[in-house]
Amino acid sequence: MEKSIQDAANDAQVIAPFQSHGHDHGQCVVEAIAAAESRCEKDGSSFTPLRRQVLELVWSSHGPVGAYELLEKLRGSRRNAAPPTVYRALDFLMEHGLIHRIESLNAYVGCGDPARLHGGQFLICRDCQSVAELDDSAIDRAVTRRADALGFDVQQQTVEIIGQCADCSARGNDD
Amino acid sequence: MEKSIQDAANDAQVIAPFQSHGHDHGQCVVEAIAAAESRCEKDGSSFTPLRRQVLELVWSSHGPVGAYELLEKLRGSRRNAAPPTVYRALDFLMEHGLIHRIESLNAYVGCGDPARLHGGQFLICRDCQSVAELDDSAIDRAVTRRADALGFDVQQQTVEIIGQCADCSARGNDD
DNA sequence: ATTCAGTACGTTATAATATATCATATGTTA
DNA sequence: TAACATATGATATATTATAACGTACTGAAT
Ligand SMILES: [Zn+2]
Ligand SMILES: [Zn+2]
Ligand SMILES: [Zn+2]
Ligand SMILES: [Zn+2]
């Protein structure tokens, strides 16, 4: 059964779906790095080896990753890496829209669409920690409409929805 | 000019507006404590002096307050208060819907409508740190609709919108 | 009233997350 | 070359949050 136009329009608002366990994740990383290179070139910003490496580490797990977890991994190849090393890289990556910070987890996740500027909208599974990134215009409109009514100028949206993903509810994870 | 029915319905979704500087804030606190008492009585939970005091401190500033800021104030009357003292009280207050945590600020704010259970939707002014609490059904519906389409079961919404409030943009705070 | 279980709080220590500051290196511009 | 901006190294510290264990109170069952 083919997808309707409406379905296609809806899919376009799901930037990164929940990840199946079988997919070729190496490919995800490669594509993310390529997108980042292109984005930084456009911005005229320098995508240094350190920044690239941190971005690879963020992507290397599919879920949100903490800064100190990244630091540990980074130390595999850079023995002298310290907290500022990773925080500075994370700051750069966020400023250039290459990653998002998940406030409710103090963790970071690769952006599935760095070409397009957007705030973060996430569905986060409590059981398997997987994350789906959205850029849902209906959510955005609802927020903007209310803010406008109050004379509030929106600069950044943080929408983080905690719950249970379809896979986990199918498996009956009721933890 | 009178408010239309539509306006009234919209206002009902603004749980706590941005606060004017001139209002009687003592009254806000009194009402919040009364609502908390009634809520805890219904829950059969014990609204102890410590918990009451922490709730008063949360309300005593209109904006979001950090845990350690609360701790300092608490020490005015309880010299031996320690981090667990305040965190335990905050946990209790959150579990009973009396306060919300603002994830993007690591801070806590009194709930303007503890009688009704709801996730947090906030507009947060970057300049004056004031917060408006919403319970906007259009935002809620947009989120739920998208989550449903992905088979995701929503347990908790975190919606935190950073920007500039009407007062600050009128004053031309462009910081 | 005594025992018991549950709950609230005290107390000390430590974990987890993030930033400040100054030094060094490197690349770019004039 | 000199001057400057950017990126990273290195050390220290700030901020936010929890673990673990002990004590005191509460209210119910015996
Ligand atoms: Zn994104
Ligand atoms: Zn899941
Ligand atoms: Zn509330
Ligand atoms: Zn403001």
PDB file of C-alpha atoms in Angstrom, chain A residues 41-128:
ATOM      1  CA  GLU A  41      31.693  25.094   4.788  1.00  0.00           C
ATOM      2  CA  LYS A  42      28.580  27.183   4.156  1.00  0.00           C
ATOM      3  CA  ASP A  43      28.989  28.859   7.546  1.00  0.00           C
ATOM      4  CA  GLY A  44      32.672  29.521   6.934  1.00  0.00           C
ATOM      5  CA  SER A  45      33.397  27.813  10.243  1.00  0.00           C
ATOM      6  CA  SER A  46      36.207  25.373  10.784  1.00  0.00           C
ATOM      7  CA  PHE A  47      35.244  21.764  11.273  1.00  0.00           C
ATOM      8  CA  THR A  48      38.427  20.736  13.048  1.00  0.00           C
ATOM      9  CA  PRO A  49      39.524  17.144  13.712  1.00  0.00           C
ATOM     10  CA  LEU A  50      38.504  17.460  17.367  1.00  0.00           C
ATOM     11  CA  ARG A  51      35.039  18.713  16.500  1.00  0.00           C
ATOM     12  CA  ARG A  52      34.633  16.041  13.883  1.00  0.00           C
ATOM     13  CA  GLN A  53      35.686  13.392  16.341  1.00  0.00           C
ATOM     14  CA  VAL A  54      33.244  14.566  18.978  1.00  0.00           C
ATOM     15  CA  LEU A  55      30.440  14.635  16.434  1.00  0.00           C
ATOM     16  CA  GLU A  56      31.340  11.075  15.410  1.00  0.00           C
ATOM     17  CA  LEU A  57      31.212  10.041  19.057  1.00  0.00           C
ATOM     18  CA  VAL A  58      27.818  11.665  19.518  1.00  0.00           C
ATOM     19  CA  TRP A  59      26.510   9.764  16.534  1.00  0.00           C
ATOM     20  CA  SER A  60      28.275   6.542  17.410  1.00  0.00           C
ATOM     21  CA  SER A  61      25.556   5.721  19.887  1.00  0.00           C
ATOM     22  CA  HIS A  62      22.082   6.294  18.567  1.00  0.00           C
ATOM     23  CA  GLY A  63      20.732   7.622  21.815  1.00  0.00           C
ATOM     24  CA  PRO A  64      21.511  10.764  23.762  1.00  0.00           C
ATOM     25  CA  VAL A  65      25.044  10.804  25.194  1.00  0.00           C
ATOM     26  CA  GLY A  66      26.342  12.639  28.235  1.00  0.00           C
ATOM     27  CA  ALA A  67      29.332  14.956  28.074  1.00  0.00           C
ATOM     28  CA  TYR A  68      31.444  12.852  30.426  1.00  0.00           C
ATOM     29  CA  GLU A  69      30.603   9.697  28.526  1.00  0.00           C
ATOM     30  CA  LEU A  70      31.903  11.434  25.420  1.00  0.00           C
ATOM     31  CA  LEU A  71      34.958  12.530  27.349  1.00  0.00           C
ATOM     32  CA  GLU A  72      35.786   8.947  28.278  1.00  0.00           C
ATOM     33  CA  LYS A  73      35.512   7.807  24.683  1.00  0.00           C
ATOM     34  CA  LEU A  74      37.511  10.779  23.499  1.00  0.00           C
ATOM     35  CA  ARG A  75      40.308   9.803  25.855  1.00  0.00           C
ATOM     36  CA  GLY A  76      40.753   6.588  23.899  1.00  0.00           C
ATOM     37  CA  SER A  77      42.571   8.615  21.270  1.00  0.00           C
ATOM     38  CA  ARG A  78      43.371  11.866  23.132  1.00  0.00           C
ATOM     39  CA  ARG A  79      44.801  10.965  26.468  1.00  0.00           C
ATOM     40  CA  ASN A  80      44.855  14.554  27.717  1.00  0.00           C
ATOM     41  CA  ALA A  81      41.247  15.439  26.923  1.00  0.00           C
ATOM     42  CA  ALA A  82      39.566  17.347  29.762  1.00  0.00           C
ATOM     43  CA  PRO A  83      36.013  18.565  30.367  1.00  0.00           C
ATOM     44  CA  PRO A  84      36.559  21.841  28.509  1.00  0.00           C
ATOM     45  CA  THR A  85      37.760  19.868  25.511  1.00  0.00           C
ATOM     46  CA  VAL A  86      34.429  18.183  25.078  1.00  0.00           C
ATOM     47  CA  TYR A  87      32.228  21.070  26.243  1.00  0.00           C
ATOM     48  CA  ARG A  88      33.852  23.454  23.793  1.00  0.00           C
ATOM     49  CA  ALA A  89      33.313  21.030  20.968  1.00  0.00           C
ATOM     50  CA  LEU A  90      29.705  20.485  22.037  1.00  0.00           C
ATOM     51  CA  ASP A  91      29.133  24.239  22.144  1.00  0.00           C
ATOM     52  CA  PHE A  92      30.457  24.589  18.636  1.00  0.00           C
ATOM     53  CA  LEU A  93      28.337  21.724  17.351  1.00  0.00           C
ATOM     54  CA  MET A  94      25.225  23.186  18.954  1.00  0.00           C
ATOM     55  CA  GLU A  95      25.871  26.679  17.619  1.00  0.00           C
ATOM     56  CA  HIS A  96      26.068  25.238  14.148  1.00  0.00           C
ATOM     57  CA  GLY A  97      22.968  23.099  14.490  1.00  0.00           C
ATOM     58  CA  LEU A  98      24.858  19.806  14.253  1.00  0.00           C
ATOM     59  CA  ILE A  99      23.661  18.442  17.580  1.00  0.00           C
ATOM     60  CA  HIS A 100      20.907  19.196  20.057  1.00  0.00           C
ATOM     61  CA  ARG A 101      21.005  19.169  23.811  1.00  0.00           C
ATOM     62  CA  ILE A 102      18.267  17.197  25.558  1.00  0.00           C
ATOM     63  CA  GLU A 103      17.667  19.328  28.623  1.00  0.00           C
ATOM     64  CA  SER A 104      15.742  16.737  30.562  1.00  0.00           C
ATOM     65  CA  LEU A 105      18.594  14.235  30.244  1.00  0.00           C
ATOM     66  CA  ASN A 106      21.641  16.526  30.336  1.00  0.00           C
ATOM     67  CA  ALA A 107      22.651  14.779  27.162  1.00  0.00           C
ATOM     68  CA  TYR A 108      23.388  15.432  23.524  1.00  0.00           C
ATOM     69  CA  VAL A 109      22.137  13.902  20.315  1.00  0.00           C
ATOM     70  CA  GLY A 110      23.066  14.323  16.672  1.00  0.00           C
ATOM     71  CA  CYS A 111      20.736  16.478  14.610  1.00  0.00           C
ATOM     72  CA  GLY A 112      19.109  14.598  11.768  1.00  0.00           C
ATOM     73  CA  ASP A 113      18.779  17.658   9.574  1.00  0.00           C
ATOM     74  CA  PRO A 114      21.522  20.228  10.154  1.00  0.00           C
ATOM     75  CA  ALA A 115      20.831  21.870   6.812  1.00  0.00           C
ATOM     76  CA  ARG A 116      17.613  23.354   8.157  1.00  0.00           C
ATOM     77  CA  LEU A 117      17.643  25.572  11.219  1.00  0.00           C
ATOM     78  CA  HIS A 118      15.175  24.450  13.860  1.00  0.00           C
ATOM     79  CA  GLY A 119      14.481  24.102  17.560  1.00  0.00           C
ATOM     80  CA  GLY A 120      14.423  20.707  19.122  1.00  0.00           C
ATOM     81  CA  GLN A 121      11.345  18.514  19.377  1.00  0.00           C
ATOM     82  CA  PHE A 122      11.961  15.068  20.759  1.00  0.00           C
ATOM     83  CA  LEU A 123      10.131  11.916  21.726  1.00  0.00           C
ATOM     84  CA  ILE A 124      12.205  10.085  24.312  1.00  0.00           C
ATOM     85  CA  CYS A 125      11.547   6.495  25.334  1.00  0.00           C
ATOM     86  CA  ARG A 126      11.867   5.917  29.042  1.00  0.00           C
ATOM     87  CA  ASP A 127      12.626   2.229  28.581  1.00  0.00           C
ATOM     88  CA  CYS A 128      15.104   2.039  25.735  1.00  0.00           C
TER      89      CYS A 128
END
